[in-house]
Coordinates of C-alpha atoms in Angstrom, one line a residue:
Chain A
X1 CA 5.8 75.9 118.4
X2 CA 5.3 77.0 114.7
X3 CA 8.6 77.5 112.7
X4 CA 9.0 78.7 109.0
X5 CA 12.1 78.2 107.2
X6 CA 12.6 80.3 104.2
X7 CA 14.7 78.5 101.4
X8 CA 16.7 79.9 98.3
X9 CA 17.7 77.1 95.5
X10 CA 20.6 79.0 94.1
X11 CA 23.5 77.9 91.4
X12 CA 26.5 75.5 92.4
X13 CA 28.6 78.0 92.7
X14 CA 31.5 76.2 91.1
X15 CA 29.3 77.0 88.2
X16 CA 30.6 79.3 85.1
X17 CA 28.1 82.1 85.0
X18 CA 27.3 84.2 81.7
X19 CA 25.1 87.0 82.0
X20 CA 21.7 86.0 80.0
X21 CA 20.1 88.1 77.2
X22 CA 18.6 90.7 79.1
X23 CA 21.8 91.3 81.0
X24 CA 20.4 91.6 84.1
X25 CA 20.8 87.9 85.6
X26 CA 22.6 85.1 84.7
X27 CA 21.9 82.4 82.2
X28 CA 20.5 79.3 83.9
X29 CA 20.8 76.8 81.2
X30 CA 23.0 74.1 81.9
X31 CA 23.7 75.2 85.7
X32 CA 23.3 72.8 88.5
X33 CA 20.9 74.1 91.5
X34 CA 21.1 73.3 94.9
X35 CA 19.8 74.9 98.7
X36 CA 21.7 78.4 99.4
X37 CA 24.1 77.5 101.8
X38 CA 23.0 79.9 104.4
X39 CA 19.5 78.5 104.4
X40 CA 21.0 74.8 105.0
X41 CA 21.9 76.3 108.6
X42 CA 18.7 77.9 108.9
X43 CA 16.9 74.5 108.1
X44 CA 19.1 72.3 110.3
X45 CA 18.8 74.8 113.0
X46 CA 14.6 74.7 112.6
X47 CA 15.0 70.6 112.3
X48 CA 17.0 70.7 115.8
X49 CA 14.9 73.0 117.6
X50 CA 11.7 70.9 116.8
X51 CA 14.1 67.8 117.9
X52 CA 14.6 69.8 121.2
X53 CA 10.6 70.6 121.7
X54 CA 9.2 67.4 120.6
X55 CA 6.9 66.0 117.6
X56 CA 4.0 68.0 118.6
X57 CA 6.2 71.0 117.2
X58 CA 6.0 71.8 113.5
X59 CA 8.5 73.4 110.5
X60 CA 7.1 74.7 107.6
X61 CA 10.0 74.8 104.4
X62 CA 9.0 77.8 102.1
X63 CA 10.7 78.5 98.6
X64 CA 9.6 81.0 96.0
X65 CA 10.8 80.0 92.3
X66 CA 9.9 77.9 89.0
X67 CA 9.2 74.5 89.2
X68 CA 12.9 73.3 90.0
X69 CA 12.7 75.0 93.5
X70 CA 10.2 71.8 94.6
X71 CA 14.2 69.8 94.8
X72 CA 15.4 72.2 97.3
X73 CA 12.1 71.7 99.5
X74 CA 11.9 68.1 99.4
X75 CA 15.6 68.1 100.3
X76 CA 14.4 70.2 103.3
X77 CA 11.7 67.8 104.0
X78 CA 14.1 65.0 104.0
X79 CA 16.3 67.0 106.4
X80 CA 13.2 66.6 108.7
X81 CA 11.3 70.0 107.9
X82 CA 7.4 69.1 108.1
X83 CA 5.7 70.6 105.3
X84 CA 6.3 72.6 102.2
X85 CA 5.6 75.5 100.5
X86 CA 6.5 76.0 96.9
X87 CA 5.3 79.8 95.7
X88 CA 5.3 79.5 91.9
X89 CA 6.9 82.2 90.4
X90 CA 8.9 81.6 87.0
X91 CA 10.4 85.1 87.5
X92 CA 11.4 85.0 90.8
X93 CA 14.9 85.9 89.7
X94 CA 13.2 89.4 88.5
X95 CA 12.0 89.9 91.6
X96 CA 13.6 92.8 93.7
X97 CA 14.4 91.7 97.8
X98 CA 11.3 93.9 98.7
X99 CA 9.3 91.5 96.5
X100 CA 10.5 88.4 97.9
X101 CA 10.4 89.4 101.5
X102 CA 6.5 91.1 100.5
X103 CA 5.7 87.3 99.1
X104 CA 7.0 85.4 102.2
X105 CA 5.3 88.0 104.8
X106 CA 2.1 87.8 103.0
X107 CA 1.9 84.0 103.4
X108 CA 3.2 84.2 107.0
X109 CA 1.3 87.3 108.4
X110 CA -1.7 85.3 109.7
X111 CA -0.3 81.8 110.1
X112 CA 1.1 82.6 113.7
X113 CA 4.7 81.4 113.3
X114 CA 6.5 82.0 116.8
X115 CA 9.7 81.7 115.0
X116 CA 10.9 82.4 111.2
X117 CA 14.4 81.0 110.1
X118 CA 16.2 82.3 106.8
X119 CA 19.9 82.6 105.5
X120 CA 21.8 85.3 106.1
X121 CA 21.7 86.3 102.5
X122 CA 21.5 84.2 99.2
X123 CA 25.0 83.6 97.7
X124 CA 23.8 84.2 94.2
X125 CA 21.9 87.7 95.0
X126 CA 23.6 88.6 97.9
X127 CA 21.7 91.1 99.1
X128 CA 21.2 89.9 102.7
X129 CA 17.7 92.0 102.9
X130 CA 15.0 89.1 103.2
X131 CA 15.4 88.1 106.3
X132 CA 15.1 91.3 108.1
X133 CA 12.4 93.0 105.4
X134 CA 10.1 90.1 106.3
X135 CA 10.6 90.8 109.8
X136 CA 10.0 94.2 109.3
X137 CA 6.7 93.5 107.3
X138 CA 5.4 91.3 110.3
X139 CA 6.5 93.7 112.9
X140 CA 8.9 91.2 114.5
X141 CA 11.8 91.6 116.3
X142 CA 14.8 90.1 114.5
X143 CA 18.6 89.1 114.8
X144 CA 21.2 88.6 112.3
X145 CA 24.2 86.8 111.1
X146 CA 23.5 84.0 113.9
X147 CA 26.4 81.6 114.9
X148 CA 25.1 79.9 117.8
X149 CA 21.4 79.1 118.8
X150 CA 19.8 78.0 122.1
X151 CA 15.8 78.5 122.5
X152 CA 14.0 78.0 126.1
X153 CA 10.8 78.5 127.1
X154 CA 9.9 81.5 124.6
X155 CA 13.5 82.8 124.8
X156 CA 16.0 82.5 122.2
X157 CA 19.7 83.4 122.9
X158 CA 21.7 84.0 120.0
X159 CA 25.6 84.5 119.3
X160 CA 25.9 86.7 116.5
X161 CA 29.4 87.3 114.8
X162 CA 30.5 90.9 114.5
X163 CA 33.1 92.6 112.2
X164 CA 36.6 90.6 112.8
X165 CA 35.6 87.9 114.4
X166 CA 34.0 89.5 118.0
X167 CA 31.0 88.0 119.2
X168 CA 28.0 88.9 120.6
X169 CA 25.0 87.6 122.3
X170 CA 21.1 88.8 121.7
X171 CA 18.3 87.6 123.9
X172 CA 14.9 87.9 122.4
X173 CA 11.6 87.0 122.5
X174 CA 9.2 84.6 120.6
X175 CA 7.9 85.5 117.9
X176 CA 10.6 86.7 115.9
X177 CA 12.8 86.3 112.9
X178 CA 16.7 84.9 113.0
X179 CA 19.2 85.1 110.1
X180 CA 21.5 82.2 110.0
X181 CA 25.2 82.6 109.2
X182 CA 28.2 80.0 108.4
X183 CA 29.5 78.4 111.3
X184 CA 26.0 78.0 113.3
X185 CA 26.0 74.6 112.7
X186 CA 26.6 71.3 110.3
X187 CA 24.2 70.8 108.0
X188 CA 22.9 67.0 108.3
X189 CA 22.7 65.2 104.8
X190 CA 19.3 63.8 104.0
X191 CA 19.8 60.3 104.2
X192 CA 18.1 57.9 101.9
X193 CA 15.6 56.4 104.2
X194 CA 14.2 60.0 104.9
X195 CA 14.4 60.9 101.9
X196 CA 11.8 58.2 101.2
X197 CA 9.7 59.4 104.0
X198 CA 9.9 62.9 102.7
X199 CA 8.2 61.8 99.6
X200 CA 5.2 61.4 101.7
X201 CA 5.0 65.0 103.0
X202 CA 3.0 67.5 101.7
X203 CA 4.1 70.3 99.3
X204 CA 1.6 73.0 99.0
X205 CA 1.7 75.3 95.5
X206 CA 0.7 78.4 95.9
X207 CA 0.6 80.6 92.8
X208 CA 2.8 83.9 93.2
X209 CA -0.1 86.3 92.3
X210 CA -2.0 85.3 95.3
X211 CA 0.6 86.4 97.4
X212 CA 2.3 89.4 96.1
X213 CA 0.7 92.8 95.6
X214 CA 4.1 94.8 95.9
X215 CA 6.0 96.5 93.1
X216 CA 9.5 96.6 92.8
X217 CA 11.3 99.4 94.2
X218 CA 15.3 98.6 93.1
X219 CA 16.0 97.0 89.3
X220 CA 19.0 95.6 88.4
X221 CA 20.6 97.6 85.9
X222 CA 23.5 95.1 85.0
X223 CA 24.8 91.8 85.4
X224 CA 28.4 91.3 84.2
X225 CA 31.9 89.4 85.6
X226 CA 34.6 91.8 86.0
X227 CA 36.8 93.3 83.6
X228 CA 39.4 91.4 83.1
X229 CA 42.6 92.1 84.9
X230 CA 45.9 93.6 82.9
X231 CA 49.1 91.3 83.4
X232 CA 51.2 90.9 86.1
X233 CA 54.1 94.0 87.1
X234 CA 57.8 92.5 86.8
X235 CA 59.8 94.1 88.8
X236 CA 63.1 95.2 87.9
X237 CA 66.2 96.4 89.4
X238 CA 69.1 96.1 92.6
X239 CA 67.5 94.0 95.2
X240 CA 67.4 96.4 97.8
X241 CA 65.5 98.7 95.9
X242 CA 63.1 95.7 94.9
X243 CA 62.3 95.3 98.1
X244 CA 61.5 99.0 99.0
X245 CA 59.0 99.0 95.6
X246 CA 57.4 95.5 96.5
X247 CA 56.7 96.7 100.1
X248 CA 55.2 100.0 99.0
X249 CA 53.1 98.3 96.8
X250 CA 51.9 95.3 99.1
X251 CA 50.9 98.4 101.6
X252 CA 49.3 100.6 99.3
X253 CA 47.5 98.1 96.8
X254 CA 47.1 94.8 99.3
X255 CA 45.8 94.1 102.3
X256 CA 48.8 92.3 103.1
X257 CA 50.6 94.6 105.3
X258 CA 47.8 96.5 106.8
Chain B
X1 CA 14.9 48.7 76.5
X2 CA 15.2 52.4 78.1
X3 CA 18.2 53.0 79.6
X4 CA 17.5 56.5 81.2
X5 CA 17.6 57.0 84.9
X6 CA 14.0 58.1 86.1
X7 CA 14.0 61.3 88.2
X8 CA 14.3 59.1 91.5
X9 CA 17.0 57.5 90.2
X10 CA 18.9 60.5 89.5
X11 CA 18.1 62.1 92.6
X12 CA 19.4 58.9 94.3
X13 CA 22.9 58.6 92.4
X14 CA 23.3 62.5 93.4
X15 CA 22.7 61.8 97.0
X16 CA 25.2 58.9 97.1
X17 CA 27.8 61.1 95.1
X18 CA 27.4 63.7 97.4
X19 CA 27.4 61.3 100.2
X20 CA 30.9 59.6 98.9
X21 CA 32.4 62.9 98.2
X22 CA 31.7 63.9 102.1
X23 CA 32.6 61.2 103.8
X24 CA 34.6 58.4 102.1
X25 CA 36.8 60.8 99.8
X26 CA 39.1 62.1 102.4
X27 CA 40.0 59.0 104.5
X28 CA 40.2 56.4 101.1
X29 CA 43.8 57.1 100.5
X30 CA 44.9 56.9 104.1
X31 CA 42.8 53.5 104.6
X32 CA 44.6 52.4 101.8
X33 CA 47.8 53.0 102.8
X34 CA 47.2 51.6 106.3
X35 CA 44.8 49.1 105.6
X36 CA 43.0 50.0 108.3
X37 CA 39.4 48.7 107.8
X38 CA 36.6 51.8 107.6
X39 CA 34.9 50.5 111.0
X40 CA 33.5 54.2 111.6
X41 CA 32.5 54.7 108.3
X42 CA 30.2 51.7 108.4
X43 CA 27.3 53.0 110.9
X44 CA 27.9 56.2 108.5
X45 CA 26.4 53.8 105.4
X46 CA 23.9 52.4 107.7
X47 CA 22.6 56.0 108.6
X48 CA 22.6 56.6 104.7
X49 CA 20.9 53.3 104.4
X50 CA 23.6 51.9 101.9
X51 CA 23.9 48.6 104.1
X52 CA 20.0 47.5 102.4
X53 CA 19.3 49.8 99.3
X54 CA 17.5 46.8 97.4
X55 CA 15.8 45.1 100.0
X56 CA 11.8 45.9 101.2
X57 CA 10.8 48.9 103.4
X58 CA 9.4 46.1 105.8
X59 CA 12.8 44.8 106.5
X60 CA 14.6 47.6 107.4
X61 CA 15.7 48.0 104.1
X62 CA 15.6 50.8 101.4
X63 CA 13.2 49.5 99.0
X64 CA 15.2 50.3 95.9
X65 CA 15.5 48.6 92.5
X66 CA 18.3 47.1 91.2
X67 CA 19.3 49.8 89.0
X68 CA 19.3 51.9 91.6
X69 CA 21.8 50.1 93.8
X70 CA 24.2 49.5 90.6
X71 CA 23.8 53.2 90.3
X72 CA 25.1 53.9 94.1
X73 CA 27.5 51.2 93.8
X74 CA 29.2 53.2 90.6
X75 CA 29.2 56.2 93.0
X76 CA 30.9 54.7 96.1
X77 CA 33.5 52.6 94.2
X78 CA 34.7 56.0 92.2
X79 CA 35.7 57.4 95.5
X80 CA 36.3 54.3 98.0
X81 CA 36.3 50.7 96.2
X82 CA 37.4 49.5 99.2
X83 CA 33.8 50.7 101.7
X84 CA 31.8 49.5 98.2
X85 CA 33.0 45.8 98.5
X86 CA 32.3 45.9 102.2
X87 CA 28.7 46.5 101.0
X88 CA 29.2 44.0 98.3
X89 CA 29.9 41.0 100.4
X90 CA 27.4 42.2 102.9
X91 CA 24.7 42.1 100.3
X92 CA 25.5 38.8 99.3
X93 CA 24.6 37.6 102.6
X94 CA 21.5 39.4 103.4
X95 CA 20.8 38.8 99.6
X96 CA 20.8 35.3 99.9
X97 CA 18.9 34.9 103.6
X98 CA 16.3 37.8 101.6
X99 CA 15.9 35.0 98.5
X100 CA 15.9 32.0 100.1
X101 CA 15.5 32.2 103.8
X102 CA 12.0 31.6 105.9
X103 CA 9.8 34.3 107.3
X104 CA 11.3 33.7 110.7
X105 CA 15.2 33.9 109.5
X106 CA 14.5 37.1 107.7
X107 CA 12.8 38.9 110.5
X108 CA 15.8 37.7 112.9
X109 CA 19.0 37.9 110.5
X110 CA 18.1 40.3 107.7
X111 CA 16.4 43.2 109.4
X112 CA 19.4 44.1 111.4
X113 CA 21.6 43.6 108.3
X114 CA 19.4 45.8 105.9
X115 CA 19.5 48.3 108.6
X116 CA 23.1 48.2 108.5
X117 CA 23.2 47.3 112.8
X118 CA 24.6 44.1 111.6
X119 CA 27.3 43.2 109.0
X120 CA 27.0 40.3 106.8
X121 CA 30.1 38.3 105.2
X122 CA 29.3 35.1 102.7
X123 CA 31.5 32.1 103.3
X124 CA 31.3 29.9 99.6
X125 CA 35.2 30.0 98.5
X126 CA 38.1 27.8 99.9
X127 CA 41.5 27.5 99.9
X128 CA 41.4 24.6 97.6
X129 CA 38.1 25.8 95.8
X130 CA 37.7 28.8 94.0
X131 CA 36.3 28.7 90.4
X132 CA 35.4 25.5 91.2
X133 CA 33.1 25.8 93.7
X134 CA 31.3 22.7 94.0
X135 CA 34.7 21.1 95.1
X136 CA 34.5 22.7 98.7
X137 CA 35.0 20.5 101.6
X138 CA 33.6 22.3 104.4
X139 CA 31.4 19.1 106.3
X140 CA 27.8 20.1 108.0
X141 CA 27.3 16.8 109.6
X142 CA 23.9 16.5 111.3
X143 CA 23.9 16.5 114.8
X144 CA 20.9 16.2 117.2
X145 CA 18.2 18.1 115.1
X146 CA 20.8 21.0 114.2
X147 CA 24.6 20.7 112.3
X148 CA 27.9 20.8 113.1
X149 CA 30.4 22.7 110.5
X150 CA 34.0 21.8 109.7
X151 CA 36.6 23.1 107.4
X152 CA 38.0 25.7 105.8
X153 CA 37.3 29.2 104.4
X154 CA 39.2 31.5 102.3
X155 CA 39.3 34.9 100.8
X156 CA 35.8 35.6 102.9
X157 CA 35.3 39.7 102.7
X158 CA 34.2 41.2 105.7
X159 CA 34.9 37.5 107.5
X160 CA 36.4 39.0 110.8
X161 CA 34.3 41.7 110.9
X162 CA 30.7 40.2 110.3
X163 CA 28.2 39.6 113.1
X164 CA 26.5 37.3 111.0
X165 CA 27.4 34.6 108.1
X166 CA 26.1 32.5 105.4
X167 CA 28.2 29.6 104.8
X168 CA 28.1 26.7 102.5
X169 CA 28.9 23.4 103.8
X170 CA 28.9 19.9 102.3
X171 CA 25.6 18.4 103.5
X172 CA 25.7 14.6 103.3
X173 CA 22.2 13.7 105.1
X174 CA 22.3 9.9 106.7
X175 CA 21.5 7.6 103.7
X176 CA 20.9 10.9 100.9
X177 CA 23.0 11.5 98.2
X178 CA 25.8 14.4 98.9
X179 CA 24.9 18.1 98.4
X180 CA 25.6 21.5 99.4
X181 CA 23.6 23.5 101.8
X182 CA 23.7 27.2 103.2
X183 CA 23.7 28.0 106.9
X184 CA 23.5 31.4 108.6
X185 CA 26.2 31.1 111.0
X186 CA 26.4 34.2 113.8
X187 CA 30.0 35.0 114.4
X188 CA 30.3 34.8 118.0
X189 CA 29.6 30.9 118.0
X190 CA 32.3 28.5 119.7
X191 CA 34.8 27.1 117.3
X192 CA 34.7 29.9 114.9
X193 CA 38.2 30.9 114.4
X194 CA 39.1 34.1 112.1
X195 CA 42.2 35.2 110.7
X196 CA 43.8 38.7 109.8
X197 CA 43.3 40.5 107.1
X198 CA 45.0 38.9 104.0
X199 CA 47.7 41.2 102.6
X200 CA 46.5 42.3 99.3
X201 CA 47.7 44.2 96.3
X202 CA 44.4 46.4 96.4
X203 CA 41.4 46.8 98.3
X204 CA 43.7 46.6 101.6
X205 CA 41.0 48.3 103.5
X206 CA 38.6 45.5 103.0
X207 CA 38.6 42.6 105.6
X208 CA 39.6 39.9 103.8
X209 CA 40.3 36.6 105.8
X210 CA 40.3 33.1 106.3
X211 CA 37.7 31.4 108.4
X212 CA 38.1 28.1 110.5
X213 CA 35.4 26.3 111.8
X214 CA 35.9 23.5 114.0
X215 CA 33.0 21.5 115.2
X216 CA 30.8 24.9 115.1
X217 CA 27.5 24.2 116.2
X218 CA 24.5 25.3 114.3
X219 CA 21.1 25.2 115.3
X220 CA 18.8 23.2 112.4
X221 CA 16.5 26.3 112.3
X222 CA 19.0 28.1 110.2
X223 CA 19.6 25.8 107.6
X224 CA 18.3 28.2 104.7
X225 CA 15.9 26.7 102.5
X226 CA 16.2 22.8 101.9
X227 CA 19.2 20.9 102.8
X228 CA 21.3 20.3 99.3
X229 CA 20.0 23.3 97.8
X230 CA 22.6 25.4 98.6
X231 CA 24.5 25.2 95.5
X232 CA 22.1 26.2 93.4
X233 CA 21.3 29.1 95.9
X234 CA 24.8 30.3 95.8
X235 CA 25.1 30.3 92.2
X236 CA 21.7 32.3 91.8
X237 CA 23.4 35.1 94.6
X238 CA 26.2 35.2 92.5
X239 CA 24.7 36.1 89.6
X240 CA 23.3 39.3 91.4
X241 CA 26.6 39.8 93.0
X242 CA 28.0 40.1 89.6
X243 CA 25.9 43.1 88.6
X244 CA 27.4 44.4 92.0
X245 CA 31.4 43.8 91.0
X246 CA 30.5 45.1 87.6
X247 CA 29.0 48.2 88.8
X248 CA 32.0 48.4 91.4
X249 CA 34.7 48.0 88.5
X250 CA 32.6 50.7 86.5
X251 CA 33.0 53.2 89.5
X252 CA 36.9 52.3 89.6
X253 CA 37.2 53.2 85.7
X254 CA 35.4 56.4 86.1
X255 CA 37.8 57.6 88.6
X256 CA 40.6 56.7 86.2
X257 CA 38.5 58.9 83.4
X258 CA 38.1 61.8 85.6
X259 CA 41.5 61.8 87.0
X260 CA 43.1 61.4 83.4
X261 CA 40.9 64.5 82.1
X262 CA 41.7 67.0 84.9
X263 CA 45.6 65.8 84.8
X264 CA 45.7 66.2 81.1
X265 CA 43.8 69.4 80.8
X266 CA 46.7 70.6 84.1
X267 CA 49.5 69.0 82.8
X268 CA 52.2 70.9 80.4
X269 CA 54.7 69.0 78.2
X270 CA 56.2 70.9 75.1
X271 CA 54.2 74.0 75.9
X272 CA 50.7 72.4 75.8
X273 CA 48.7 71.0 78.1
X274 CA 49.0 67.1 77.4
X275 CA 45.3 66.9 76.9
X276 CA 46.8 68.6 73.3
X277 CA 48.2 65.5 71.9
X278 CA 46.4 63.2 70.0
X279 CA 48.3 60.3 72.0
X280 CA 46.2 61.0 75.1
X281 CA 42.6 61.5 73.4
X282 CA 43.1 58.7 71.5
X283 CA 43.4 57.4 75.2
X284 CA 40.6 59.2 76.8
X285 CA 38.0 58.5 74.0
X286 CA 38.8 54.8 74.0
X287 CA 38.5 55.1 77.8
X288 CA 35.3 57.1 78.3
X289 CA 33.9 54.5 75.2
X290 CA 34.4 51.4 77.0
X291 CA 32.9 52.6 80.2
X292 CA 30.1 53.7 78.5
X293 CA 29.6 50.4 77.2
X294 CA 30.4 48.9 80.5
X295 CA 27.2 50.7 81.9
X296 CA 24.8 49.9 79.5
X297 CA 25.6 46.1 80.1
X298 CA 25.6 46.3 84.0
X299 CA 22.2 48.7 83.7
X300 CA 20.8 46.2 80.9
X301 CA 21.7 43.2 83.5
X302 CA 20.0 45.2 86.6
X303 CA 16.9 45.8 84.7
X304 CA 16.6 42.4 83.7
X305 CA 17.1 41.3 87.1
X306 CA 14.0 44.2 88.4
X307 CA 12.0 43.2 85.7
X308 CA 12.2 39.5 86.9
X309 CA 14.0 38.1 84.0
X310 CA 16.6 35.3 83.6
X311 CA 19.9 37.3 83.2
X312 CA 22.9 34.8 84.0
X313 CA 24.3 35.5 80.9
X314 CA 23.9 39.6 80.4
X315 CA 25.1 39.6 84.3
X316 CA 28.2 37.7 83.5
X317 CA 28.9 39.7 80.6
X318 CA 28.5 42.8 82.5
X319 CA 30.8 41.5 85.0
X320 CA 33.6 40.2 82.1
X321 CA 33.8 43.6 80.4
X322 CA 32.9 46.3 82.8
X323 CA 36.0 44.7 85.0
X324 CA 38.7 44.3 82.1
X325 CA 37.6 47.6 81.1
X326 CA 38.3 49.0 84.2
X327 CA 41.6 47.3 84.2
X328 CA 42.5 48.9 80.7
X329 CA 41.1 52.3 81.7
X330 CA 43.6 52.2 85.1
X331 CA 46.5 51.5 83.0
X332 CA 45.9 54.2 80.5
X333 CA 45.1 56.2 83.4
X334 CA 48.5 55.5 85.1
X335 CA 50.0 56.2 81.9
X336 CA 48.6 59.3 81.6
X337 CA 49.9 60.8 84.7
X338 CA 53.3 59.2 83.9
X339 CA 56.2 59.3 86.2
X340 CA 53.8 60.7 89.1
X341 CA 51.0 58.0 88.1
X342 CA 53.1 55.5 89.5
X343 CA 53.4 57.3 92.7
X344 CA 50.9 57.5 95.5
X345 CA 51.0 60.9 95.2
X346 CA 48.0 60.6 92.6
X347 CA 45.2 58.1 93.1
X348 CA 45.4 56.3 90.1
X349 CA 48.1 53.5 91.1
X350 CA 45.3 52.4 93.4
X351 CA 42.6 52.3 91.0
X352 CA 44.9 50.4 89.0
X353 CA 45.5 47.4 91.9
X354 CA 41.8 48.0 92.5
X355 CA 40.3 47.4 88.9
X356 CA 42.4 43.8 88.6
X357 CA 40.8 42.4 91.6
X358 CA 37.0 43.2 89.4
X359 CA 38.5 40.7 87.1
X360 CA 39.0 37.8 90.0
X361 CA 36.7 38.3 92.6
X362 CA 33.3 36.5 92.4
X363 CA 34.1 34.6 89.6
X364 CA 37.1 35.1 87.3
X365 CA 36.8 36.7 83.6
X366 CA 37.6 32.9 82.6
X367 CA 34.8 31.5 84.9
X368 CA 32.6 34.6 83.2
X369 CA 33.3 33.7 79.8
X370 CA 32.6 29.5 80.8
X371 CA 29.2 31.0 81.9
X372 CA 28.5 33.0 78.5
X373 CA 29.4 30.3 76.5
X374 CA 27.5 28.0 78.3
X375 CA 24.0 29.7 78.1
X376 CA 25.0 30.1 74.5
X377 CA 24.9 26.6 73.7
X378 CA 22.1 25.9 75.7
X379 CA 19.7 24.2 73.6

């Protein structure tokens, strides 16, 4: 079985984000980068599947971006992926989800992957489009927001999380693509011995120009922090009237009493 | 000397820091309170590769340099010093076998220690012999091709938890002159009794016990190196150990500084965050300066060790300065936290109790000064 995991490197979400000069993305200097959280679930699940199936099966991890994304690829290799693919693109943040999906699909098209794992969405852009678009591009069935995964003899049984905590179960035959959600698993930490071993694993570098043939279909017009909120409201008057006023506000302006 | 960490060392640092935050931080304060040994943590340290960082890959170690070891120890001690000292004591034991043991001894004892499958302890100190380590009285009497050990050891870290002990004892071969030799002693031998964890000021979750040897049989094959060379071996092991304790002190000191900065920004008095006040700022500045100086000393000693040069004076300086800087930082951290700092609600009181040990264990500050002066006055 050939497995592909697609990962993105994103800034640490506790960072302070500032719009960059062009105002369509954030300033990257001084940010610490890490693997997108949802992609960690994808890597973990792919590695667990390999462990279930045995060493003859191979997990490839792919990431698109500038040189720094090699760090995320190395982490995935230390977690247990077998080989890495770095699609070199210093301007990945300017690509729209359509283009990113097209790059992945172009790489994967003739490789015969039986299963592709992606995160549900990225923590920075959050479009949640890349996984499903890759599936569409490759003509693969796809199921999303996995919180449970089982594989047996060519069939995936996927537990999905729906709105309001409702769960659904989907069965899909490979080849297929799945996107992973929080709750699917607890990603392992790369141990120091495994980090050492990962250094010997191959990372293939492919210039983005070799894979991308698509123009962007959407353009980010603006990236900005929300407007600063005004000060709080101070209610004054009789207690009874205050309670009515407060309940009214909580009903109208918040979800607390709905 | 270039003090910048390599990309690999930085990645290693980040990995250890994340591990410490995730695995050690949640229980550190509770373990300090209950004094429970971090038994469930040790297998995690082993899996992570933290029990044998500096030993070669062929013996199950991590193949890291001593600078990386110092970096890792600082990161671990920043979060949980009691767990850290467990690694330090273990490393003395494994390091002794690595430095002076035979190939056979390394295969048999070092490999499981470096892999973290077994826990090690190193037994030199006795009730009547601390700084004056040459005054130990535990006897190893030659007996039928092997030895029988009798005597008392004290303040032995990991002593009751270890699977493998390295024990220093007085040997007096028939007709030969008195010396000290080092032995590998499996912890399950008859005649060895282990005391309870001592009721200590800090490092309460670390296992620190008395060991009593009564005619403990040790095979001849378990003598490390030559007979009567054990004291010189032990002194060399302690030189490396001092870098470990210095790095541990540095970690505790850094925790004090980080907590103080966070608290100083948050806590308000007289309508300002207290970090606005000069009195607090000066304390923070002094802490940071001393800790940075300590780190340079620690890394200098580690780099000398890595390059195979003599580092006796440098290791003693690092240990002396880092441990005293840590205690000063901890005192300031408690002061900055005011009344809250004196309670268990904040970790700085624990850091103070932990920092103090660094001035005592593995050679007191006074011994470090003696070592430094002796090195200076050598012709």
